[in-house]
Coordinates of C-alpha atoms in Angstrom, one line a residue:
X245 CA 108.4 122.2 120.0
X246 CA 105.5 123.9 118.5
X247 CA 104.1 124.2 114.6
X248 CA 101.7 127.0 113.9
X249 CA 100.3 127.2 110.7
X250 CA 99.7 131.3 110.3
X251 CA 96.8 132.1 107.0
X252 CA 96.4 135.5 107.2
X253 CA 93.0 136.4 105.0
X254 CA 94.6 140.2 104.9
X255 CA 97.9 138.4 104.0
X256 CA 96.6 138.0 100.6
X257 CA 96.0 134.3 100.9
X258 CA 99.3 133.5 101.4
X259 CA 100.3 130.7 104.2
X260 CA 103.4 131.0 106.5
X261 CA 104.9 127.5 108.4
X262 CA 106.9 128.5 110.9
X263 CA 108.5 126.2 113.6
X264 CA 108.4 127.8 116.9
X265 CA 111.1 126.0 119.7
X266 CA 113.5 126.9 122.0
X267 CA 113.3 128.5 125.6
X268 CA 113.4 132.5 125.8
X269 CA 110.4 135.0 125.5
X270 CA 107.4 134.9 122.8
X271 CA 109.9 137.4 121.1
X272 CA 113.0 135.6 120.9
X273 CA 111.1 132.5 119.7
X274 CA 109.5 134.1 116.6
X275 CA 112.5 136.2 115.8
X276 CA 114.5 132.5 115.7
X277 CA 112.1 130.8 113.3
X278 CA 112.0 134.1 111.0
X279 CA 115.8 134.1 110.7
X280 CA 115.9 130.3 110.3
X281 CA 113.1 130.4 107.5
X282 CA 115.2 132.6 105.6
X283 CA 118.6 131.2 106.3
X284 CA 117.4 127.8 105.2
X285 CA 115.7 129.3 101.9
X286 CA 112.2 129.0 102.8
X287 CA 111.3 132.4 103.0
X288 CA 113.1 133.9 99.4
X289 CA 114.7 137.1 99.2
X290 CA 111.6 139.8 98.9
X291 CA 108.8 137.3 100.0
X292 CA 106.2 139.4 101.8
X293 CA 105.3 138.6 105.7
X294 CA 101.9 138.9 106.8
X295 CA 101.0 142.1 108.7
X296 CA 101.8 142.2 111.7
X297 CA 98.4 142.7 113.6
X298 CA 97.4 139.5 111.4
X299 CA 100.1 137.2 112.5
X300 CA 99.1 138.1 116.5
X301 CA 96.0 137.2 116.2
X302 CA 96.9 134.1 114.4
X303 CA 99.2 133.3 116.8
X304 CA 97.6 135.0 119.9
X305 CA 100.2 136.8 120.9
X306 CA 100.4 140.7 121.4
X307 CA 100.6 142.7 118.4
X308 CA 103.8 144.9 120.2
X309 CA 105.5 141.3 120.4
X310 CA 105.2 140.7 116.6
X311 CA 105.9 144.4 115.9
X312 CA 108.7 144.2 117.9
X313 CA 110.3 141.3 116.4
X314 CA 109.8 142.4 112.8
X315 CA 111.9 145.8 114.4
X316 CA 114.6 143.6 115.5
X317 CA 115.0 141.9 112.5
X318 CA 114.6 145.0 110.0
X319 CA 117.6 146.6 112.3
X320 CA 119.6 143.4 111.9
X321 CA 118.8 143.7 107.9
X322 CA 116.7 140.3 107.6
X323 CA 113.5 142.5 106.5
X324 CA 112.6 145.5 105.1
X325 CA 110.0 147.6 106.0
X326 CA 108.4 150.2 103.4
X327 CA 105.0 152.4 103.5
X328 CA 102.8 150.8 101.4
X329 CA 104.6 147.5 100.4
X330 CA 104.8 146.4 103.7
X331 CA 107.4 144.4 105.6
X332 CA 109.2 142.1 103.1
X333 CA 112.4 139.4 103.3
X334 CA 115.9 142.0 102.2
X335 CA 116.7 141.6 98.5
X336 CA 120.1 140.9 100.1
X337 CA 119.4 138.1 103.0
X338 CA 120.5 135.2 100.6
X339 CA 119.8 131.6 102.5
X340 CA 123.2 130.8 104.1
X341 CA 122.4 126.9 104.5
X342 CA 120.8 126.3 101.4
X343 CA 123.4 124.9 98.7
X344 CA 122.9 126.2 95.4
X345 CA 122.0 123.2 92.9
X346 CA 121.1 123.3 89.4
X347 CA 117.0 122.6 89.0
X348 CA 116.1 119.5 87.5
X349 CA 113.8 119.5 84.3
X350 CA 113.4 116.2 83.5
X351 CA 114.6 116.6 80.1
X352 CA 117.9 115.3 78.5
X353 CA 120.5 117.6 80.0
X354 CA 121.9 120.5 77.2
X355 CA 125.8 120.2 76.8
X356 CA 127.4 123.4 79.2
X357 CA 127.7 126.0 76.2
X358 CA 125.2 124.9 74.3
X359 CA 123.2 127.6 72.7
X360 CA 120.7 125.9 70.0
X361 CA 118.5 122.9 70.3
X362 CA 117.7 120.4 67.8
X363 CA 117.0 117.4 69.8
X364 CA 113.6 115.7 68.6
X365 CA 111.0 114.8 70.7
X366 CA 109.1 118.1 71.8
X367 CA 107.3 120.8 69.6
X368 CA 107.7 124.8 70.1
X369 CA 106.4 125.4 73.7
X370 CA 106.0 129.0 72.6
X371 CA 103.2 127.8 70.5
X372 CA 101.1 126.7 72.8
X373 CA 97.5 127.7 72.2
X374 CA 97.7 129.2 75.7
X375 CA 94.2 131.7 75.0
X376 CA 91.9 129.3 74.0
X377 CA 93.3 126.6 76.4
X378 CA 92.7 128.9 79.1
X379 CA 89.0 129.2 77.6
X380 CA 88.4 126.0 77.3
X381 CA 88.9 125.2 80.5
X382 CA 86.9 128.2 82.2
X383 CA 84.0 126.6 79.8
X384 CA 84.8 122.7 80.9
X385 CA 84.8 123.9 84.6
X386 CA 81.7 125.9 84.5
X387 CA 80.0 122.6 82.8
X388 CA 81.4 120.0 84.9
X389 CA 79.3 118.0 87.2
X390 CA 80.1 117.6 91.1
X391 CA 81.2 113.9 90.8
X392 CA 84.0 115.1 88.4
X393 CA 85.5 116.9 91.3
X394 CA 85.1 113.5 93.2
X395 CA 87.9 110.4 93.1
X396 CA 89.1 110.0 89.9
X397 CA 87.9 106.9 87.5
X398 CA 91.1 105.0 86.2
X399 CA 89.1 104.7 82.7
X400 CA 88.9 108.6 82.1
X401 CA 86.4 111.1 81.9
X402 CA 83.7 109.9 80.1
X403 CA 83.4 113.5 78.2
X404 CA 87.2 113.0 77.0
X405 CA 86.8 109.3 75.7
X406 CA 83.8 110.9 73.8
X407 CA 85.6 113.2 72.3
X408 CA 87.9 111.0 71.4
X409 CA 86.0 108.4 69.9
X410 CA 84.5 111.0 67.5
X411 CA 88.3 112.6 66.7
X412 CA 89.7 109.4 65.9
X413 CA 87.4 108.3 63.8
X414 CA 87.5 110.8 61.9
X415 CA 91.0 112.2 61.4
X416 CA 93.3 108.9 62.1
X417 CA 90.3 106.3 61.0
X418 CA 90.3 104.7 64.4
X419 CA 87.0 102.0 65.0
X420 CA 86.1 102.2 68.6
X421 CA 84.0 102.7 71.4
X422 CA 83.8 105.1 74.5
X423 CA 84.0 102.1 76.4
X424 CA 87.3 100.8 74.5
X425 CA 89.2 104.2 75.4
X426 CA 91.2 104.1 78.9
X427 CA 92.9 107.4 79.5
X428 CA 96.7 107.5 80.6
X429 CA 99.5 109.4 80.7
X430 CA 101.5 109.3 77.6
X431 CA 103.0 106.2 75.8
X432 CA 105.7 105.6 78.6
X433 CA 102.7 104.8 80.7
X434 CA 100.6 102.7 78.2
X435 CA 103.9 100.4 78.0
X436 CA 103.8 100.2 81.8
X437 CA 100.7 99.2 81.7
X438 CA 100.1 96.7 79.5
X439 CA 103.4 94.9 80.4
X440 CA 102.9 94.5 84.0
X441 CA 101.0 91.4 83.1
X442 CA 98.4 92.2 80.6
X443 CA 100.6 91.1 78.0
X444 CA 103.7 88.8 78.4
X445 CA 106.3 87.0 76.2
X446 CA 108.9 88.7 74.3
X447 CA 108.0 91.7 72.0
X448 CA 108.9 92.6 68.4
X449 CA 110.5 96.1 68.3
X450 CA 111.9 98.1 65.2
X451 CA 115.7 98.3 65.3
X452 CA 115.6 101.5 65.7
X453 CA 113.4 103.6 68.3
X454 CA 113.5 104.8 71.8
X455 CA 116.6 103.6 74.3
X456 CA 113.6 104.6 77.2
X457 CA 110.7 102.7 75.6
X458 CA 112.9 99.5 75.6
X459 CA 114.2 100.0 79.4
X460 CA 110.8 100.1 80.2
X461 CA 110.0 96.8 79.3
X462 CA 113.5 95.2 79.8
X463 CA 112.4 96.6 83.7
X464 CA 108.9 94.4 83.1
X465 CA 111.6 91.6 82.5
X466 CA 110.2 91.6 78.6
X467 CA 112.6 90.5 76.2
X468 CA 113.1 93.0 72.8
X469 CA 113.8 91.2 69.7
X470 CA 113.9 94.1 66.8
X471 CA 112.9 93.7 63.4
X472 CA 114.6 95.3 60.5
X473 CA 114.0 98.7 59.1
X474 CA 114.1 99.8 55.4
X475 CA 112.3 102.6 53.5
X476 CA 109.0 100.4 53.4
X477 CA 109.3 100.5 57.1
X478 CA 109.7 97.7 59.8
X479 CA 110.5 94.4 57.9
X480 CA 107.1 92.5 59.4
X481 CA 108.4 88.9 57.3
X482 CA 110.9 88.7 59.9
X483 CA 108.1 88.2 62.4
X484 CA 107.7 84.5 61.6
X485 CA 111.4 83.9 62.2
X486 CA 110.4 85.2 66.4
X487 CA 108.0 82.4 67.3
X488 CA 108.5 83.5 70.7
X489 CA 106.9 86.8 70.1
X490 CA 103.2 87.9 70.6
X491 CA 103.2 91.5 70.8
X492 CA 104.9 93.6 67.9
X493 CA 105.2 97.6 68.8
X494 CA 105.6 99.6 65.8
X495 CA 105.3 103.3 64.8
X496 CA 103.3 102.3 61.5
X497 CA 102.1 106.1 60.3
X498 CA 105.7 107.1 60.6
X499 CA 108.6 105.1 62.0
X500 CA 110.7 106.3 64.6
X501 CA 113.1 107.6 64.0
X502 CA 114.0 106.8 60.5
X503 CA 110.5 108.5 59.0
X504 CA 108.9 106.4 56.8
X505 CA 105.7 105.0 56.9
X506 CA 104.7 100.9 57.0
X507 CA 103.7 100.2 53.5
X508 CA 100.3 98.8 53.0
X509 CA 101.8 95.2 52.3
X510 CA 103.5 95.0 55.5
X511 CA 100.1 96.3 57.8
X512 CA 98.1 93.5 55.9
X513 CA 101.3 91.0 56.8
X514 CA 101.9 92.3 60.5
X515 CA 97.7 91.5 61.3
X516 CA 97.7 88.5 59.2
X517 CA 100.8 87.3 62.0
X518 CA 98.8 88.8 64.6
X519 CA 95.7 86.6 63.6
X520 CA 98.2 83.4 63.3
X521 CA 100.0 83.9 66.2
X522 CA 97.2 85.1 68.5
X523 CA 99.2 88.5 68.9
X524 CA 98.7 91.7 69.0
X525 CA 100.3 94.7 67.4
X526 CA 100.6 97.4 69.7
X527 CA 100.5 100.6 67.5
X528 CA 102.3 103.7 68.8
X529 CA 101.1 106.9 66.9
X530 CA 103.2 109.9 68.3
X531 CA 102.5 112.1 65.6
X532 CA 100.3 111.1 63.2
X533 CA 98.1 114.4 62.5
X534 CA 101.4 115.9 60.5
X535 CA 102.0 115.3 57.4
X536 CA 103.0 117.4 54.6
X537 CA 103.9 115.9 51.0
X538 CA 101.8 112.4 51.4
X539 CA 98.0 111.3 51.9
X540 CA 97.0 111.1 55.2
X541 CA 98.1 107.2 56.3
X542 CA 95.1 105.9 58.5
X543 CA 95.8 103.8 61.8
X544 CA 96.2 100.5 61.4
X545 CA 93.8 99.6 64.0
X546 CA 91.5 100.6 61.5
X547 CA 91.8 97.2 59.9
X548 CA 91.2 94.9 62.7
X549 CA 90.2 96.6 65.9
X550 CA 90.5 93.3 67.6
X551 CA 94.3 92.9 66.9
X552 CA 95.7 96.2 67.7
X553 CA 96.4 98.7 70.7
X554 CA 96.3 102.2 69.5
X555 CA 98.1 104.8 71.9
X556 CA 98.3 108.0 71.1
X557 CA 98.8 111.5 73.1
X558 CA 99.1 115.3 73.1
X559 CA 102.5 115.1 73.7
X560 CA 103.7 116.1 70.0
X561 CA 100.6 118.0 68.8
X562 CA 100.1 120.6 72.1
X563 CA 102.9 120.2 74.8
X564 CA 104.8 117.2 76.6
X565 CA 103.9 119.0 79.8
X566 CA 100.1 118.1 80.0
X567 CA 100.1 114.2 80.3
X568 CA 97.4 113.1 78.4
X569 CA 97.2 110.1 76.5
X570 CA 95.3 107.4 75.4
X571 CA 94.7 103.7 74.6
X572 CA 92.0 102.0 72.2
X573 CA 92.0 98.7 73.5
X574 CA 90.5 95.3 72.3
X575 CA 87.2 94.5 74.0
X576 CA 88.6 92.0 75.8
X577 CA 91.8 93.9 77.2
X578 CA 89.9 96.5 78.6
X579 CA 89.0 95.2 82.6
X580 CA 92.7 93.6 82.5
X581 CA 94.6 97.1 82.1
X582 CA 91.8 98.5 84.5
X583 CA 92.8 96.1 86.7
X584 CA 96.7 97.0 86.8
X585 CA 95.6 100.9 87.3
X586 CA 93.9 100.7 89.8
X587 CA 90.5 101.9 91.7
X588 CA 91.5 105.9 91.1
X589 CA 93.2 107.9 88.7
X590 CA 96.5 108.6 89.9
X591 CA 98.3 109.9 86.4
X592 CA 95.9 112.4 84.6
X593 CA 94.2 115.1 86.2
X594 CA 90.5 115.6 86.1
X595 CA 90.6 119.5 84.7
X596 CA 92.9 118.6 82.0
X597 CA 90.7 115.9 80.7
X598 CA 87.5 117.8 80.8
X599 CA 89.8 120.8 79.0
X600 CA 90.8 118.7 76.2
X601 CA 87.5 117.6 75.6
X602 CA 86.3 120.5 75.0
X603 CA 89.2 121.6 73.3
X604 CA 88.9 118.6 70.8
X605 CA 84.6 119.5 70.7
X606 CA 85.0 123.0 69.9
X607 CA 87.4 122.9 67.0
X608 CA 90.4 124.6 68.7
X609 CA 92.7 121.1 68.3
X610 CA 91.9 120.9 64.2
X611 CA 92.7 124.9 64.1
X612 CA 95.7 124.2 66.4
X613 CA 97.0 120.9 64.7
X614 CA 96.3 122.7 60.8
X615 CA 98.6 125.8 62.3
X616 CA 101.5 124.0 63.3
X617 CA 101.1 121.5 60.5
X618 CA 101.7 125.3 58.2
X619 CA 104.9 125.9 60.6
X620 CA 106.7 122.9 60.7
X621 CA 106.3 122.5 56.7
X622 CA 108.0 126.1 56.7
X623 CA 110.7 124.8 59.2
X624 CA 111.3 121.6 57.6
X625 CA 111.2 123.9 53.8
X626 CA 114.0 126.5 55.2
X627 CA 116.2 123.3 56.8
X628 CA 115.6 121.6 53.2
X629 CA 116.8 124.9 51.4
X630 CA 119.9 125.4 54.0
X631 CA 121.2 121.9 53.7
X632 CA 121.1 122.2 49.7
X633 CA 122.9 125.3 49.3
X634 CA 125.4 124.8 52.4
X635 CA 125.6 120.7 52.8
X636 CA 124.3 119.1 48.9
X637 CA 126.4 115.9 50.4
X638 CA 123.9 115.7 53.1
X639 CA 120.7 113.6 52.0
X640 CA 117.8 114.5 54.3
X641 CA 114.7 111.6 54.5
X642 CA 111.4 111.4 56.7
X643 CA 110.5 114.1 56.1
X644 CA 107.3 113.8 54.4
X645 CA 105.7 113.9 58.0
X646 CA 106.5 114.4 61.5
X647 CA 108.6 117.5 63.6
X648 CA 112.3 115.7 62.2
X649 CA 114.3 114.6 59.8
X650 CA 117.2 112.4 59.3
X651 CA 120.2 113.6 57.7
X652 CA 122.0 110.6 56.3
X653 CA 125.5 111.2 56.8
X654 CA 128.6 109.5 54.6
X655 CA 129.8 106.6 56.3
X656 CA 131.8 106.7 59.7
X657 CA 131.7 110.1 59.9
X658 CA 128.1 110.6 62.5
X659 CA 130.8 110.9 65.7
X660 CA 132.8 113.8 63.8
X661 CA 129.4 115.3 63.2
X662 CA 128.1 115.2 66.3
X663 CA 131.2 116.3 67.9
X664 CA 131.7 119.6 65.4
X665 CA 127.9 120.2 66.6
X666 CA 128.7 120.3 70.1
X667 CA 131.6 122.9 69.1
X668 CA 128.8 124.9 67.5
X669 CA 126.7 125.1 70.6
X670 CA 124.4 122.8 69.3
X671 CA 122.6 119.7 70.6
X672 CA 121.0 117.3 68.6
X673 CA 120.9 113.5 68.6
X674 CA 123.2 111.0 66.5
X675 CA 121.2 108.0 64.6
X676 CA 123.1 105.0 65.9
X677 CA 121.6 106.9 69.7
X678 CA 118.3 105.1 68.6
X679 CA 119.5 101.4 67.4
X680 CA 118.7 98.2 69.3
X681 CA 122.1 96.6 71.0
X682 CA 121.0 93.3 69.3
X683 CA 120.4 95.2 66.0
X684 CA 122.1 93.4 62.9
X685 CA 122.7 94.5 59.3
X686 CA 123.6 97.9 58.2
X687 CA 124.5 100.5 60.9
X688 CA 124.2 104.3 58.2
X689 CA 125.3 106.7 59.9
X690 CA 122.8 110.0 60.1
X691 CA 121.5 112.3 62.6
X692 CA 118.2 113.2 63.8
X693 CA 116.8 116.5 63.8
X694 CA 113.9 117.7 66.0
X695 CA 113.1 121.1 63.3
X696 CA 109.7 121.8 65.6
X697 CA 111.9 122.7 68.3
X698 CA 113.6 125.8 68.8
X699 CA 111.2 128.6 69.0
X700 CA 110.5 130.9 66.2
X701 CA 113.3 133.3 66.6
X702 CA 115.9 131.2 67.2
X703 CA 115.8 128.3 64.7
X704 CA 117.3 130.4 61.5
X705 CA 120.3 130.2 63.7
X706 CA 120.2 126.7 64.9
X707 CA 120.1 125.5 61.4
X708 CA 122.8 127.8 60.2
X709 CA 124.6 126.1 63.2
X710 CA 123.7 122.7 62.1
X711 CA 125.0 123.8 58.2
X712 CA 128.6 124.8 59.8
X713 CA 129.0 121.7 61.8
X714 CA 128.1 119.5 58.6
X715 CA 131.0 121.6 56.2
X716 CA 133.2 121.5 59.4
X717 CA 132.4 117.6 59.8
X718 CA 132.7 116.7 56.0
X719 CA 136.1 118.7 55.8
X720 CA 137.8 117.1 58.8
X721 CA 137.1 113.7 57.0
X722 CA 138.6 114.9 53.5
X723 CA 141.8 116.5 55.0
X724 CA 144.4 114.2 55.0
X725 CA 146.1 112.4 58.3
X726 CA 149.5 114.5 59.5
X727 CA 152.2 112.3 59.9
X728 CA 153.2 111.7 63.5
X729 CA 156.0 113.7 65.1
X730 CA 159.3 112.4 65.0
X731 CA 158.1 109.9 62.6
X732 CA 161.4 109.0 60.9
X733 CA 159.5 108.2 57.1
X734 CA 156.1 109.1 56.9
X735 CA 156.5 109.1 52.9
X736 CA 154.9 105.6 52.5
X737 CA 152.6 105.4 55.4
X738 CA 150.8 109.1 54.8
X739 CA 147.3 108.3 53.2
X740 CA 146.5 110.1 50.5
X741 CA 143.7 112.6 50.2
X742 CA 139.8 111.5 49.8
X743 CA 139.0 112.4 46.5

């Protein structure tokens, strides 16, 4: 058996593998591996083949062989052969051996029927600030140095953490350093970094939050002990009732997902602890530029730069599908989480660094993030108007910041609502998705609902949805119970209406 890689310059850059093997003539072999590339998939249904005087020469053979072959197999309806468009895969030579499977995403699977998406967790993709993206990256390329196209450094471009240090400051209060800034992929990846052995011992957690956050360090074998949530936040007195804890993660600027922010007593409480203790607080700020009906709430590593690991991404302000993140780390953590990354970058790309950069430099994030701070306010008003003329027993809260809410629901009735939902063709997430197994206290029933995602055209409809599943939901639960069939007295035992 032979491999020939055939790069055709005329081909239009395109590359062809093809796996030559078998006994027979130079023609029978490459008519074989043309078939089999297309049977198996590889070559699609209207993929272009390069010319045939291109692929001799490539694989120095006689341009009649390859002429002939593509013949052979236009007769036999594998290719088509047009003046001008040249010789192409048939539209109807579908791959015989390759099974058709549904492609993965990565993202929570949509119910089969499901039509409308409130799940939180993403913003509008169609909102991406695709035009000047694209320019600042023509601009960050052009400026780059040669050692930027070299092995990556684990710490981050030093243009990024620049940027960052200046944007921080100034929009989320943030006290650091270049130097203090290590560049990773997202929150997920700042937990997997700093619990595979920078920090150790079990952690604080809110009650409610992230199933995936908390497999993530159950997987580090790090215990979760969760601490109470109420309107003032996470309940941080309950700290000194852990003495096994040293690390405390907490969404301070708005918790997720119940929405609102830790009151000022509780961030001078949770850093007096982590002073005690010897801790660290561990500050997870996924979407702290948005805000709508509340001053701006600084980070809390602002107050003691020493006691607190800020991470923060692009995940929620631009797109989940460039992994960019960052932590601000305590002097002394810095070489440690170097350490567990690595000599080379492995997670964020170079060009997307040096774009954001100069993304964040030139302006274009502040013009971005004041945009979409102006649409989700107008999201979050129309679902706030829908709910009060088609749900008024619904009570909406968090949503004084953030791309959700949470829509407190009357008691037991979150799986009905959920359920009607999915009969609407509508996904969205229950509340009691997001509490901690070893949770205690009230269990309210709610849901949560990502408004920042659907796309402009399509959300009037989700939330009229939403509205029809909430009447359909709170009139299933007034109706009364039918008696069962055959039952022989079902006078005494029928509960009566809810009134």
């Amino acid at each position: 058996m032979s491999e020939i890689e055939v790069n055709s310059a005329r081909w239009i850059g395109r590359d062809l593998h093809l796996e030559l093997s078998g006994t027979g003539s130079r023609r029978a072999v490459l008519i074989r591996a043309i078939r089999e590339a297309i049977r198996t998939g590889r070559l699609a249904p209207d993929t272009p083949l390069p010319p045939y005087r291109s692929l001799a020469v490539d694989l120095g053979i006689a341009r009649n062989t390859v002429a002939d072959a593509y013949a052979e197999l236009v007769a036999e309806g594998w290719l088509t052969a047009r003046q001008g468009s040249g010789t192409r895969v048939a539209r109807r030579a579908e791959p015989l051996a390759a099974p058709r499977r549904r492609v993965r995403t990565g993202l929570p699977a949509r119910p089969a029927g499901a039509t409308h998406n409130l799940r939180q967790g993403q913003p509008d993709a169609a909102s991406f600030p695709r035009t000047a993206w694209a320019a600042s990256a023509r601009r960050a390329l052009n400026a780059a140095p040669n050692e930027a196209f070299g092995p990556g450094d684990p710490q981050g471009r030093p243009e990024l953490r620049l940027a960052l240090t200046d944007y921080l400051a100034r929009v989320r209060g943030v006290r650091t350093h270049p130097d203090r800034i290590v560049i990773c992929s997202g929150f997920a990846h700042a937990l997997r970094l700093l619990f595979a052995g920078v920090l150790r011992g079990p952690a604080a957690v809110e009650s409610y939050g992230l199933a995936f956050h908390r497999s993530i360090l159950a997987a580090a074998s790090i215990r979760t002990l969760p601490l109470g949530i109420d309107e003032h936040g996470a309940d941080t007195d309950a700290l000194a009732a852990l003495p096994s804890a040293r690390v405390a993660v907490l969404t301070p600027a708005h918790q997720f997902p119940t929405g609102g922010p830790l009151s000022p007593e509780r961030r001078l409480a949770v850093l007096d602890w982590a002073r005690a203790r010897g801790g660290l607080v561990l500050e997870d700020d996924y979407d702290g530029e948005f805000r709508y009906d509340r001053r701006p709430v600084g980070a809390v590593q602002g107050m003691d730069p020493d006691r607190v690991v800020y991470v923060g991404s692009v995940s929620k302000s631009l797109s989940p599908a460039i992994r960019l993140g960052w932590m601000v780390l305590p002097e002394h953590l810095v070489d440690d989480v170097l350490a567990v990354k690595g000599v080379r970058e492995a997670w964020a790309g170079v060009t997307d660094q040096l774009t954001l950069a100069d993304f964040i430099e030139g302006g274009h994030y502040d013009r971005h993030i004041r945009r979409m701070r102006r649409r989700y306010r107008d999201r979050r008003d129309h679902l706030l108007a829908a709910l009060a003329e088609h749900a008024p027993h619904v009570v909406a809260t968090g949503i004084a910041a953030g791309l959700h809410a949470v829509l407190r629901l009357p008691g037991g009735s979150e799986p009905a609502t959920v359920e009607a939902a999915a009969r609407q063709g509508l996904t969205l997430d229950g509340l009691a998705d997001f509490r901690h197994p070893d949770a205690t206290g009230p269990a309210p029933d709610g849901l949560v609902v990502g408004y920042a995602t659907p796309p402009d055209h399509s959300y009037p409809a989700a939330v009229e949805a939403l509205c029809r599943s909430l009447r359909a939901a709170a009139q299933k639960q007034a109706r009364p119970a039918r008696p069962a069939v055959g039952s022989a007295d079902p006078g005494p035992t029928r509960p009566k209406p809810a009134r």
